[in-house]
Coordinates of C-alpha atoms in Angstrom, one line a residue:
X29 CA 190.1 -63.7 -57.9
X30 CA 189.4 -66.7 -55.8
X31 CA 188.5 -68.7 -59.0
X32 CA 191.5 -67.5 -61.1
X33 CA 194.1 -67.5 -58.3
X34 CA 192.9 -70.2 -55.8
X35 CA 196.4 -70.4 -54.4
X36 CA 195.8 -67.0 -52.7
X37 CA 193.9 -67.1 -49.5
X38 CA 192.4 -63.8 -48.5
X39 CA 192.1 -62.9 -44.9
X40 CA 188.8 -61.8 -43.5
X41 CA 188.6 -58.1 -42.4
X42 CA 186.6 -56.3 -39.8
X43 CA 185.5 -59.6 -38.2
X44 CA 183.4 -60.4 -41.3
X45 CA 182.8 -63.9 -42.6
X46 CA 184.4 -64.7 -45.9
X47 CA 187.1 -63.0 -47.9
X48 CA 187.4 -59.3 -48.1
X49 CA 189.1 -57.4 -51.0
X50 CA 188.5 -53.7 -51.5
X51 CA 189.0 -51.6 -54.6
X52 CA 189.2 -47.9 -53.7
X53 CA 189.0 -45.1 -56.2
X54 CA 191.7 -42.8 -55.2
X55 CA 194.0 -40.0 -56.3
X56 CA 197.2 -38.4 -55.0
X57 CA 198.3 -34.9 -55.0
X58 CA 201.2 -36.1 -57.2
X59 CA 198.7 -36.7 -60.0
X60 CA 197.7 -33.1 -60.0
X61 CA 194.1 -34.2 -59.7
X62 CA 191.4 -33.7 -57.0
X63 CA 188.1 -35.5 -56.5
X64 CA 186.4 -32.6 -58.2
X65 CA 188.2 -33.7 -61.5
X66 CA 186.2 -37.0 -61.4
X67 CA 182.7 -35.7 -60.6
X68 CA 181.4 -36.5 -64.0
X69 CA 182.8 -40.0 -63.8
X70 CA 181.3 -40.7 -60.4
X71 CA 177.5 -40.3 -60.5
X72 CA 175.8 -40.7 -57.1
X73 CA 174.5 -44.2 -56.4
X74 CA 175.8 -45.6 -59.7
X75 CA 176.5 -49.3 -60.0
X76 CA 180.2 -50.2 -60.3
X77 CA 181.5 -50.2 -63.8
X78 CA 185.0 -51.6 -64.3
X79 CA 185.5 -49.1 -67.2
X80 CA 185.8 -46.5 -64.5
X81 CA 189.2 -48.0 -63.6
X82 CA 190.4 -46.7 -67.0
X83 CA 189.6 -43.1 -65.9
X84 CA 190.0 -42.9 -62.2
X85 CA 193.1 -44.1 -60.3
X86 CA 192.4 -47.1 -58.1
X87 CA 193.9 -48.9 -55.2
X88 CA 193.4 -52.6 -54.4
X89 CA 193.5 -53.3 -50.7
X90 CA 193.8 -56.9 -49.6
X91 CA 195.2 -59.1 -46.8
X92 CA 196.6 -62.4 -48.1
X93 CA 197.4 -65.3 -45.7
X94 CA 200.9 -66.6 -45.9
X95 CA 202.3 -69.7 -44.3
X96 CA 205.2 -68.8 -42.0
X97 CA 207.1 -65.5 -42.0
X98 CA 206.4 -63.6 -45.3
X99 CA 209.4 -62.8 -47.5
X100 CA 210.0 -60.3 -50.3
X101 CA 209.7 -63.2 -52.7
X102 CA 206.3 -64.0 -51.3
X103 CA 205.2 -60.4 -51.8
X104 CA 206.4 -60.3 -55.4
X105 CA 204.6 -63.6 -56.2
X106 CA 201.3 -62.3 -54.7
X107 CA 201.6 -58.9 -56.5
X108 CA 202.4 -60.6 -59.8
X109 CA 199.4 -63.0 -59.4
X110 CA 197.0 -60.2 -58.5
X111 CA 198.1 -57.9 -61.3
X112 CA 197.9 -60.7 -63.8
X113 CA 194.4 -61.7 -62.8
X114 CA 193.0 -58.2 -62.6
X115 CA 194.5 -57.0 -65.9
X116 CA 193.3 -60.2 -67.7
X117 CA 189.8 -59.1 -66.5
X118 CA 190.2 -55.5 -67.8
X119 CA 190.6 -54.2 -64.3
X120 CA 193.9 -52.2 -64.3
X121 CA 194.8 -51.1 -60.8
X122 CA 197.0 -48.1 -60.2
X123 CA 198.1 -48.8 -56.6
X124 CA 198.3 -52.0 -54.6
X125 CA 198.0 -52.0 -50.8
X126 CA 198.8 -55.7 -49.9
X127 CA 199.5 -57.1 -46.5
X128 CA 200.8 -60.6 -46.1
X129 CA 199.4 -62.1 -42.9
X130 CA 201.4 -65.0 -41.3
X131 CA 199.2 -67.9 -40.4
X132 CA 201.6 -69.5 -38.0
X133 CA 201.8 -72.6 -40.2
X134 CA 205.3 -73.5 -41.3
X135 CA 206.1 -74.1 -44.9

């Protein structure tokens, strides 16, 4: 994402160095599914395979730095950019959990 969307600056999380973006495999009770429904798709200690995102609902969690106070337009721009980058790389995401973090810099 940092290559295809360099305009987005991701915040570090948990005091780590570098940029942190998480993709969680998830479900909701609204889906009528439970983790047991995905057991065959989630073998223990398996390497990540992006094809899994076609079968199991996913959630992208990211904190994106934003100059000044974030607006709804800023959020829509970030969401559009993230969705475009991920889908163009065959990584459809079901849910987005995005936080815009003000940097204190004025626009």
